[in-house]
Tab-separated table of C-alpha atoms in Angstrom:
chain	number	residue	atom	x	y	z
A	1	MET	CA	79.624	87.918	93.964
A	2	ASN	CA	80.192	89.442	90.518
A	3	ASN	CA	78.829	92.772	91.746
A	4	VAL	CA	81.198	92.728	94.726
A	5	LEU	CA	84.198	91.988	92.497
A	6	ASN	CA	83.224	94.674	90.014
A	7	LYS	CA	82.899	97.268	92.797
A	8	VAL	CA	86.511	96.724	93.851
A	9	GLY	CA	87.703	96.843	90.220
A	10	LEU	CA	88.317	93.104	89.878
A	11	ASP	CA	86.681	91.533	86.831
A	12	SER	CA	84.979	88.254	87.745
A	13	LYS	CA	86.305	86.473	84.642
A	14	MET	CA	89.912	87.245	85.549
A	15	ALA	CA	89.647	86.864	89.342
A	16	LEU	CA	90.944	83.287	89.379
A	17	GLY	CA	93.976	84.382	87.410
A	18	PHE	CA	95.047	86.802	90.165
A	19	ILE	CA	94.657	84.068	92.763
A	20	GLY	CA	96.780	81.765	90.606
A	21	VAL	CA	99.527	84.373	90.309
A	22	MET	CA	99.545	84.874	94.087
A	23	LEU	CA	99.961	81.140	94.736
A	24	PHE	CA	102.645	80.776	92.048
A	25	MET	CA	104.657	83.680	93.455
A	26	MET	CA	104.268	82.264	96.952
A	27	GLY	CA	106.061	79.138	95.746
A	28	ASP	CA	108.683	81.198	93.953
A	29	GLY	CA	109.428	83.446	96.949
A	30	LEU	CA	109.395	81.028	99.851
A	31	GLU	CA	113.212	80.769	99.958
A	32	GLN	CA	113.992	84.492	99.662
A	33	GLY	CA	114.669	85.139	103.315
A	34	TRP	CA	116.801	82.113	104.143
A	35	LEU	CA	118.399	80.366	101.152
A	36	SER	CA	121.539	82.520	101.112
A	37	SER	CA	122.303	81.900	104.801
A	38	TYR	CA	121.567	78.187	104.349
A	39	LEU	CA	124.041	77.925	101.476
A	40	MET	CA	126.737	79.635	103.517
A	41	ASP	CA	126.058	77.246	106.386
A	42	GLN	CA	126.695	74.443	103.901
A	43	GLY	CA	130.114	75.815	102.937
A	44	LEU	CA	129.595	78.473	100.264
A	45	THR	CA	131.300	81.829	100.721
A	46	VAL	CA	129.467	85.148	100.690
A	47	GLN	CA	130.925	85.865	97.261
A	48	GLN	CA	129.753	82.530	95.853
A	49	SER	CA	126.268	83.068	97.216
A	50	ALA	CA	126.197	86.565	95.734
A	51	LEU	CA	127.301	85.194	92.363
A	52	LEU	CA	124.526	82.612	92.409
A	53	PHE	CA	121.846	85.223	93.051
A	54	SER	CA	123.355	87.689	90.573
A	55	VAL	CA	123.196	85.175	87.730
A	56	TYR	CA	119.686	84.236	88.815
A	57	GLY	CA	118.719	87.900	88.605
A	58	PHE	CA	120.218	88.182	85.116
A	59	ALA	CA	118.182	85.180	83.971
A	60	ALA	CA	115.046	86.728	85.453
A	61	ALA	CA	115.751	90.013	83.620
A	62	ILE	CA	116.055	88.200	80.282
A	63	ALA	CA	112.850	86.256	80.919
A	64	ALA	CA	111.086	89.452	81.945
A	65	TRP	CA	111.996	91.002	78.590
A	66	LEU	CA	110.933	87.899	76.663
A	67	SER	CA	107.628	87.586	78.486
A	68	GLY	CA	105.912	90.401	76.587
A	69	VAL	CA	106.871	89.313	73.081
A	70	LEU	CA	106.302	85.607	73.788
A	71	ALA	CA	102.866	86.372	75.211
A	72	GLU	CA	102.149	88.297	72.030
A	73	ILE	CA	103.479	85.565	69.708
A	74	LEU	CA	102.260	82.433	71.510
A	75	GLY	CA	99.395	83.824	73.558
A	76	PRO	CA	99.449	84.332	77.338
A	77	ARG	CA	98.381	80.801	78.272
A	78	LYS	CA	101.168	79.136	76.300
A	79	ALA	CA	103.808	81.590	77.517
A	80	MET	CA	102.676	81.019	81.120
A	81	THR	CA	102.829	77.244	80.605
A	82	ILE	CA	106.417	77.543	79.397
A	83	GLY	CA	107.221	79.559	82.528
A	84	LEU	CA	105.709	76.822	84.707
A	85	LEU	CA	107.700	74.070	83.000
A	86	LEU	CA	110.965	76.006	83.286
A	87	PHE	CA	110.366	76.632	86.990
A	88	ILE	CA	109.619	72.966	87.674
A	89	ALA	CA	112.635	71.768	85.686
A	90	GLY	CA	114.940	74.288	87.359
A	91	THR	CA	113.688	73.410	90.847
A	92	VAL	CA	114.073	69.659	90.344
A	93	LEU	CA	117.599	69.978	88.902
A	94	PHE	CA	118.697	72.568	91.466
A	95	ILE	CA	117.661	70.402	94.413
A	96	THR	CA	118.643	66.947	93.124
A	97	LEU	CA	121.929	67.887	91.442
A	98	GLY	CA	123.013	71.311	92.689
A	99	LEU	CA	122.176	71.194	96.401
A	100	HIS	CA	122.876	67.497	96.683
A	101	GLN	CA	126.481	67.985	95.565
A	102	MET	CA	126.810	71.646	96.679
A	103	ASN	CA	128.541	72.182	93.354
A	104	LEU	CA	128.411	75.830	92.316
A	105	ALA	CA	129.020	74.952	88.665
A	106	ILE	CA	125.753	72.986	88.696
A	107	MET	CA	123.848	75.251	91.065
A	108	ILE	CA	124.267	78.403	88.957
A	109	PRO	CA	122.685	77.112	85.705
A	110	THR	CA	119.958	75.108	87.436
A	111	TYR	CA	118.907	77.938	89.762
A	112	SER	CA	119.021	80.320	86.797
A	113	LEU	CA	116.699	77.965	84.901
A	114	ARG	CA	114.314	78.353	87.812
A	115	GLY	CA	114.734	82.120	87.518
A	116	LEU	CA	113.523	82.030	83.915
A	117	GLY	CA	110.227	80.583	85.020
A	118	TYR	CA	108.474	83.148	87.192
A	119	PRO	CA	108.774	86.200	84.860
A	120	LEU	CA	107.402	84.211	81.914
A	121	PHE	CA	104.484	83.087	84.047
A	122	ALA	CA	103.652	86.256	85.944
A	123	TYR	CA	104.500	88.942	83.375
A	124	SER	CA	102.726	87.071	80.576
A	125	PHE	CA	99.605	87.245	82.721
A	126	LEU	CA	100.233	90.989	83.072
A	127	VAL	CA	100.246	91.272	79.257
A	128	TRP	CA	96.982	89.337	79.230
A	129	ILE	CA	95.503	91.913	81.585
A	130	THR	CA	96.587	94.849	79.413
A	131	TYR	CA	94.665	93.374	76.475
A	132	TYR	CA	91.599	92.320	78.428
A	133	ALA	CA	90.935	95.158	80.893
A	134	PRO	CA	89.065	98.244	79.611
A	135	SER	CA	91.245	101.342	79.399
A	136	ASP	CA	89.353	103.226	82.115
A	137	LYS	CA	89.966	100.363	84.587
A	138	LEU	CA	93.404	99.293	83.393
A	139	ALA	CA	95.450	100.812	86.250
A	140	THR	CA	93.068	99.249	88.777
A	141	ALA	CA	93.482	95.832	87.118
A	142	VAL	CA	97.253	96.277	87.097
A	143	GLY	CA	97.072	97.232	90.775
A	144	TRP	CA	95.352	93.934	91.518
A	145	PHE	CA	98.130	92.119	89.622
A	146	TRP	CA	100.883	93.757	91.685
A	147	PHE	CA	98.885	93.109	94.849
A	148	ALA	CA	98.783	89.391	94.025
A	149	PHE	CA	102.424	89.352	92.869
A	150	ALA	CA	103.851	91.118	95.945
A	151	ALA	CA	101.575	89.330	98.415
A	152	GLY	CA	102.772	85.959	97.174
A	153	LEU	CA	106.447	86.809	96.666
A	154	ASN	CA	107.229	89.057	99.621
A	155	VAL	CA	104.661	88.185	102.287
A	156	LEU	CA	102.974	84.785	102.011
A	157	GLY	CA	106.093	82.926	100.849
A	158	ALA	CA	108.168	84.258	103.751
A	159	TYR	CA	105.345	83.707	106.240
A	160	TYR	CA	104.909	80.084	105.072
A	161	SER	CA	108.662	79.408	105.362
A	162	SER	CA	108.769	80.722	108.921
A	163	PHE	CA	106.591	77.744	109.861
A	164	ALA	CA	107.620	75.162	107.263
A	165	LEU	CA	111.372	75.239	107.913
A	166	SER	CA	111.051	73.946	111.469
A	167	ILE	CA	108.697	71.187	110.341
A	168	LEU	CA	109.949	70.174	106.891
A	169	GLY	CA	113.562	71.370	106.865
A	170	GLU	CA	115.198	73.386	104.104
A	171	ILE	CA	115.215	70.821	101.306
A	172	ASN	CA	111.602	69.696	101.765
A	173	THR	CA	110.495	73.313	102.039
A	174	LEU	CA	112.060	73.909	98.640
A	175	TRP	CA	110.269	70.852	97.264
A	176	SER	CA	106.967	72.192	98.570
A	177	ALA	CA	107.328	75.158	96.234
A	178	LEU	CA	106.254	72.837	93.423
A	179	VAL	CA	102.897	72.343	95.122
A	180	PHE	CA	102.170	76.079	95.193
A	181	VAL	CA	103.375	76.836	91.660
A	182	THR	CA	101.484	73.900	90.160
A	183	LEU	CA	98.285	74.807	91.973
A	184	GLY	CA	98.669	78.476	91.054
A	185	ALA	CA	99.375	77.690	87.408
A	186	THR	CA	96.426	75.338	87.185
A	187	ILE	CA	94.110	78.050	88.479
A	188	ALA	CA	95.571	80.897	86.381
A	189	ILE	CA	96.017	79.020	83.112
A	190	PHE	CA	93.301	76.371	83.010
A	191	LEU	CA	90.542	77.533	85.374
A	192	ASN	CA	90.629	81.253	84.598
A	193	LYS	CA	87.345	82.024	82.868
A	194	GLU	CA	88.424	84.672	80.402
A	195	ASP	CA	88.706	83.149	76.926
A	196	SER	CA	91.928	84.591	75.541
A	197	LYS	CA	91.729	82.961	72.137
A	198	GLU	CA	94.872	84.243	70.683
A	199	LYS	CA	93.869	87.687	69.544
A	200	ASN	CA	97.023	87.952	67.512
A	201	SER	CA	97.162	84.381	66.222
A	202	ASN	CA	96.916	85.567	62.620
A	203	LYS	CA	99.506	88.240	63.161
A	204	PHE	CA	102.484	85.896	62.778
A	205	GLU	CA	102.121	83.924	59.578
A	206	ASN	CA	105.722	82.812	59.176
A	207	LYS	CA	109.063	82.698	60.945
A	208	LYS	CA	110.075	86.090	59.572
A	209	ASP	CA	107.129	87.682	61.319
A	210	VAL	CA	108.115	86.011	64.591
A	211	VAL	CA	111.728	87.175	64.340
A	212	LYS	CA	110.562	90.651	63.404
A	213	TYR	CA	108.346	90.861	66.453
A	214	LEU	CA	111.072	89.556	68.744
A	215	SER	CA	113.274	92.391	67.519
A	216	LYS	CA	110.331	94.713	68.102
A	217	GLY	CA	110.785	94.017	71.783
A	218	ILE	CA	114.008	96.049	71.514
A	219	THR	CA	113.471	98.515	68.693
A	220	ILE	CA	110.184	99.852	70.054
A	221	ALA	CA	112.129	101.626	72.821
A	222	PHE	CA	113.899	103.683	70.117
A	223	GLU	CA	110.929	104.033	67.774
A	224	ASN	CA	108.860	105.383	70.655
A	225	PRO	CA	111.242	107.090	73.111
A	226	LYS	CA	108.489	107.381	75.711
A	227	ILE	CA	108.526	103.601	76.082
A	228	GLY	CA	112.302	103.668	76.540
A	229	LEU	CA	111.881	106.328	79.219
A	230	GLY	CA	109.289	104.099	80.844
A	231	CYS	CA	111.927	101.366	81.097
A	232	ILE	CA	114.270	103.772	82.890
A	233	VAL	CA	111.555	104.848	85.327
A	234	ARG	CA	110.626	101.211	86.013
A	235	THR	CA	114.286	100.397	86.689
A	236	ILE	CA	114.492	103.208	89.236
A	237	ASN	CA	111.191	102.152	90.832
A	238	THR	CA	112.458	99.112	92.761
A	239	ALA	CA	116.204	99.813	92.593
A	240	GLY	CA	116.104	101.297	96.079
A	241	ALA	CA	114.153	98.357	97.484
A	242	TYR	CA	116.658	95.858	96.097
A	243	GLY	CA	119.565	97.979	97.285
A	244	PHE	CA	118.211	98.392	100.802
A	245	VAL	CA	118.376	94.672	101.544
A	246	VAL	CA	122.137	94.769	100.962
A	247	PHE	CA	123.068	97.411	103.528
A	248	MET	CA	120.060	98.510	105.584
A	249	PRO	CA	120.010	95.477	107.938
A	250	ALA	CA	123.564	96.227	109.102
A	251	TYR	CA	122.849	99.972	109.328
A	252	MET	CA	119.668	99.497	111.362
A	253	MET	CA	121.425	97.179	113.785
A	254	GLU	CA	124.239	99.690	114.117
A	255	VAL	CA	121.624	102.241	115.132
A	256	GLY	CA	120.365	99.877	117.812
A	257	PHE	CA	117.543	97.819	116.356
A	258	THR	CA	117.561	94.059	116.879
A	259	ARG	CA	117.488	91.684	113.921
A	260	SER	CA	113.911	90.749	114.801
A	261	GLU	CA	112.857	94.409	114.859
A	262	TRP	CA	114.486	95.037	111.480
A	263	LEU	CA	112.647	92.077	109.943
A	264	GLN	CA	109.368	93.417	111.322
A	265	ILE	CA	110.123	96.879	109.927
A	266	TYR	CA	110.974	95.358	106.556
A	267	GLY	CA	107.769	93.318	106.709
A	268	ALA	CA	105.795	96.509	107.297
A	269	LEU	CA	107.319	97.958	104.118
A	270	TRP	CA	105.975	95.145	101.945
A	271	THR	CA	102.689	94.768	103.767
A	272	SER	CA	102.014	98.441	103.068
A	273	ASN	CA	103.126	97.963	99.494
A	274	ILE	CA	100.699	95.179	98.632
A	275	PHE	CA	97.670	97.165	99.819
A	276	PHE	CA	98.779	100.408	98.193
A	277	ASN	CA	99.240	98.556	94.910
A	278	LEU	CA	95.431	98.447	94.876
A	279	ILE	CA	94.953	101.965	96.179
A	280	PHE	CA	97.262	103.606	93.661
A	281	GLY	CA	95.784	101.572	90.827
A	282	ILE	CA	92.422	103.151	91.627
A	283	VAL	CA	93.993	106.575	92.238
A	284	GLY	CA	95.767	106.334	88.891
A	285	ASP	CA	92.499	105.738	87.037
A	286	LYS	CA	90.914	108.733	88.819
A	287	LEU	CA	93.764	111.239	89.109
A	288	GLY	CA	95.740	110.262	86.020
A	289	TRP	CA	98.432	107.633	85.468
A	290	ASN	CA	101.200	110.129	84.745
A	291	LYS	CA	100.519	112.359	87.770
A	292	THR	CA	100.218	109.426	90.161
A	293	VAL	CA	103.629	108.022	89.185
A	294	MET	CA	105.277	111.446	89.134
A	295	TRP	CA	104.113	112.830	92.489
A	296	PHE	CA	103.260	109.860	94.706
A	297	GLY	CA	105.882	107.582	93.148
A	298	GLY	CA	108.920	109.674	92.234
A	299	VAL	CA	108.638	112.519	94.737
A	300	GLY	CA	107.125	110.303	97.444
A	301	CYS	CA	109.919	107.713	97.176
A	302	ALA	CA	112.567	110.458	97.220
A	303	ILE	CA	111.214	111.851	100.498
A	304	SER	CA	110.649	108.485	102.180
A	305	THR	CA	114.060	107.163	101.055
A	306	ALA	CA	115.842	110.056	102.755
A	307	ALA	CA	113.614	109.624	105.839
A	308	PHE	CA	114.457	105.924	105.992
A	309	TYR	CA	118.036	106.928	106.787
A	310	TYR	CA	117.641	110.190	108.707
A	311	ILE	CA	114.806	109.215	111.052
A	312	PRO	CA	116.842	106.365	112.670
A	313	ALA	CA	120.012	108.509	112.467
A	314	THR	CA	118.417	111.309	114.477
A	315	MET	CA	115.890	109.455	116.649
A	316	GLY	CA	117.830	106.257	117.303
A	317	PRO	CA	116.091	102.870	117.516
A	318	ASN	CA	112.566	104.288	117.568
A	319	TYR	CA	110.610	101.267	116.385
A	320	LEU	CA	107.325	103.067	115.693
A	321	ALA	CA	108.926	105.902	113.730
A	322	ALA	CA	111.039	103.516	111.623
A	323	THR	CA	108.026	101.308	110.929
A	324	ILE	CA	105.957	104.293	109.771
A	325	VAL	CA	108.758	105.456	107.443
A	326	ALA	CA	109.161	101.935	106.007
A	327	ALA	CA	105.419	101.703	105.410
A	328	CYS	CA	105.468	105.096	103.650
A	329	PHE	CA	108.303	103.964	101.386
A	330	GLY	CA	106.427	100.743	100.542
A	331	ALA	CA	103.308	102.759	99.734
A	332	CYS	CA	105.222	105.139	97.457
A	333	LEU	CA	106.838	102.208	95.622
A	334	ALA	CA	103.297	101.109	94.796
A	335	ALA	CA	102.530	104.481	93.208
A	336	TYR	CA	104.504	103.362	90.145
A	337	VAL	CA	101.752	100.791	89.434
A	338	PRO	CA	99.993	102.953	86.774
A	339	LEU	CA	103.204	102.778	84.713
A	340	SER	CA	102.142	99.251	83.734
A	341	ALA	CA	98.945	100.742	82.317
A	342	LEU	CA	100.541	103.823	80.751
A	343	VAL	CA	103.417	102.242	78.809
A	344	PRO	CA	101.429	99.585	76.867
A	345	SER	CA	98.803	102.246	76.095
A	346	LEU	CA	101.518	104.154	74.236
A	347	ALA	CA	101.664	101.288	71.719
A	348	PRO	CA	98.123	99.899	71.419
A	349	ASP	CA	99.068	97.690	68.459
A	350	ASN	CA	102.234	96.370	70.109
A	351	LYS	CA	101.371	96.073	73.792
A	352	GLY	CA	103.430	92.901	74.187
A	353	ALA	CA	106.587	94.567	72.888
A	354	ALA	CA	105.979	97.630	75.067
A	355	MET	CA	105.469	95.419	78.114
A	356	SER	CA	108.711	93.591	77.307
A	357	ILE	CA	110.621	96.861	77.600
A	358	LEU	CA	108.840	97.693	80.858
A	359	ASN	CA	109.480	94.214	82.251
A	360	LEU	CA	113.130	94.544	81.278
A	361	GLY	CA	113.254	97.590	83.531
A	362	ALA	CA	111.789	95.524	86.361
A	363	GLY	CA	114.530	92.950	85.850
A	364	LEU	CA	117.313	95.513	85.557
A	365	SER	CA	116.378	97.011	88.924
A	366	THR	CA	117.654	93.813	90.557
A	367	PHE	CA	121.111	94.745	89.224
A	368	VAL	CA	121.081	98.522	89.508
A	369	GLY	CA	119.994	98.633	93.163
A	370	PRO	CA	122.701	96.356	94.606
A	371	ALA	CA	125.308	97.633	92.112
A	372	ILE	CA	124.956	101.178	93.451
A	373	VAL	CA	125.681	99.833	96.929
A	374	GLY	CA	128.697	97.847	95.763
A	375	VAL	CA	130.252	100.752	93.865
A	376	PHE	CA	129.555	103.675	96.203
A	377	ILE	CA	129.110	102.571	99.797
A	378	GLY	CA	132.864	102.235	100.370
A	379	SER	CA	133.573	105.819	99.309
A	380	LEU	CA	130.318	107.641	100.145
A	381	GLY	CA	128.987	105.585	103.028
A	382	VAL	CA	125.352	104.835	103.780
A	383	SER	CA	124.249	108.467	103.590
A	384	GLY	CA	125.858	108.853	100.159
A	385	VAL	CA	124.067	105.800	98.800
A	386	ILE	CA	120.780	107.071	100.229
A	387	TRP	CA	121.215	110.376	98.414
A	388	ILE	CA	121.965	108.581	95.142
A	389	TYR	CA	118.669	106.708	95.434
A	390	THR	CA	116.895	109.929	96.389
A	391	ALA	CA	118.279	111.669	93.309
A	392	LEU	CA	117.240	108.762	91.086
A	393	TYR	CA	113.663	108.914	92.364
A	394	LEU	CA	113.552	112.635	91.654
A	395	LEU	CA	114.915	111.890	88.178
A	396	SER	CA	112.104	109.410	87.611
A	397	ALA	CA	109.572	112.085	88.590
A	398	PHE	CA	111.158	114.474	86.081
A	399	LEU	CA	111.113	111.846	83.305
A	400	MET	CA	107.387	111.283	83.859
A	401	LYS	CA	106.811	114.797	82.450
A	402	PHE	CA	107.567	113.323	79.047
A	403	ILE	CA	105.768	109.969	79.287
A	404	THR	CA	102.302	111.097	78.235
A	405	LEU	CA	99.450	109.588	76.237
A	406	PRO	CA	98.864	110.926	72.704
A	407	LYS	CA	95.784	112.926	73.766
A	408	GLN	CA	98.023	114.928	76.110
A	409	GLU	CA	100.597	115.765	73.451
A	410	GLU	CA	99.004	118.954	72.198
A	411	THR	CA	99.109	120.613	75.599
A	412	GLU	CA	102.490	119.198	76.535
A	413	SER	CA	104.366	119.348	73.227
A	414	ALA	CA	106.660	121.999	74.646
A	415	ASP	CA	107.832	119.570	77.311
A	416	LEU	CA	108.683	116.970	74.680
A	417	SER	CA	110.606	119.564	72.691
A	418	ASP	CA	112.650	120.307	75.798
A	419	LEU	CA	113.417	116.599	76.193
A	420	LYS	CA	114.521	116.312	72.564
A	421	ARG	CA	116.919	119.192	73.008
A	422	ALA	CA	118.227	117.572	76.204
A	423	VAL	CA	118.947	114.148	74.767
A	424	GLY	CA	119.673	115.148	71.167
A	425	SER	CA	119.705	112.418	68.581
A	426	ASN	CA	118.507	109.742	71.008
A	427	VAL	CA	114.941	111.076	70.645
A	428	ASN	CA	113.369	110.819	67.206
């Protein structure tokens, strides 16, 4: 069995951890496709529902930033345990107090508490991987993480809910999330074989050291501008995906697709994504992390984003063509996977702080994507929004020219000089 796992780039000692993450994220994501409509059926307005999810996203962004530094200070296991406890507390309070009374003033803080949980759990495990995996297999290991993360959050959780809702009902389906997160956490934290005895336990001898490292989770983006650029690229990475869910369903149905067909097309996007998370992790280790993100990620997403609009616009409700385009976009989103190997490698002595900046980008994408829709769709329409996303993906490809490992600096120092001239005093 160990030989089989090693051949696919999955270390046997960490294998249980990936399974645990998948189960945890399945519990976290089981309400994604239906909670908003359920709340509106219970009397909330569209604006109130949007506010609830916006604040939840803000909480998740903060937790995503904290995950790296807390994993560094406390160790991954302890940081993941905190994430589990926050998720359980938030779920219990949200269901018993918030949903029971349908009181938005209670629902917002309790659901946000739940939102603090999953980034601390999942992204702390990602930090664990960056310390444990050998550098020549790091992108592959990161690819396995994103495979487990996306499979649980976007596929298995939704698939489970499609059956559970008719049997358990909405409230009991939400309660069942605790079963998956507890089981996943038990596997990832307590049964995972890798002994992560806090490698940095002697690093923080007093409170001043802790405070200093917390601030490092911000200052490192300015001390090492490449890490700050990595945050921008990571924000762009999933901004389009989060923005699409706001306006693409209505657009696709305007074209002539049924709601069921759109859901199947959207499902194809994420099914493709989870498998290409693995493929591009391996490609990144072979071809190069920087090149994979630049060409397959940035340029690939730019092309497939434009195609996502223009193929239905010109061909009408062609289900096969739209499904292929969606699958291509999902695959290209996965090509950003090596970024999670590249950025922490830029700060080998402060990987947790570097990952905090990268995770902040992941959280910020939940704001940037929908915000672009809200600001521009009224004046520019769907095509205008599509071109904004397309331009952003091309920008991310351009920025990858400057996010290079130290061993590449001699041959690419001219590129960095160009960047310094472009951004002036922001690059030191």
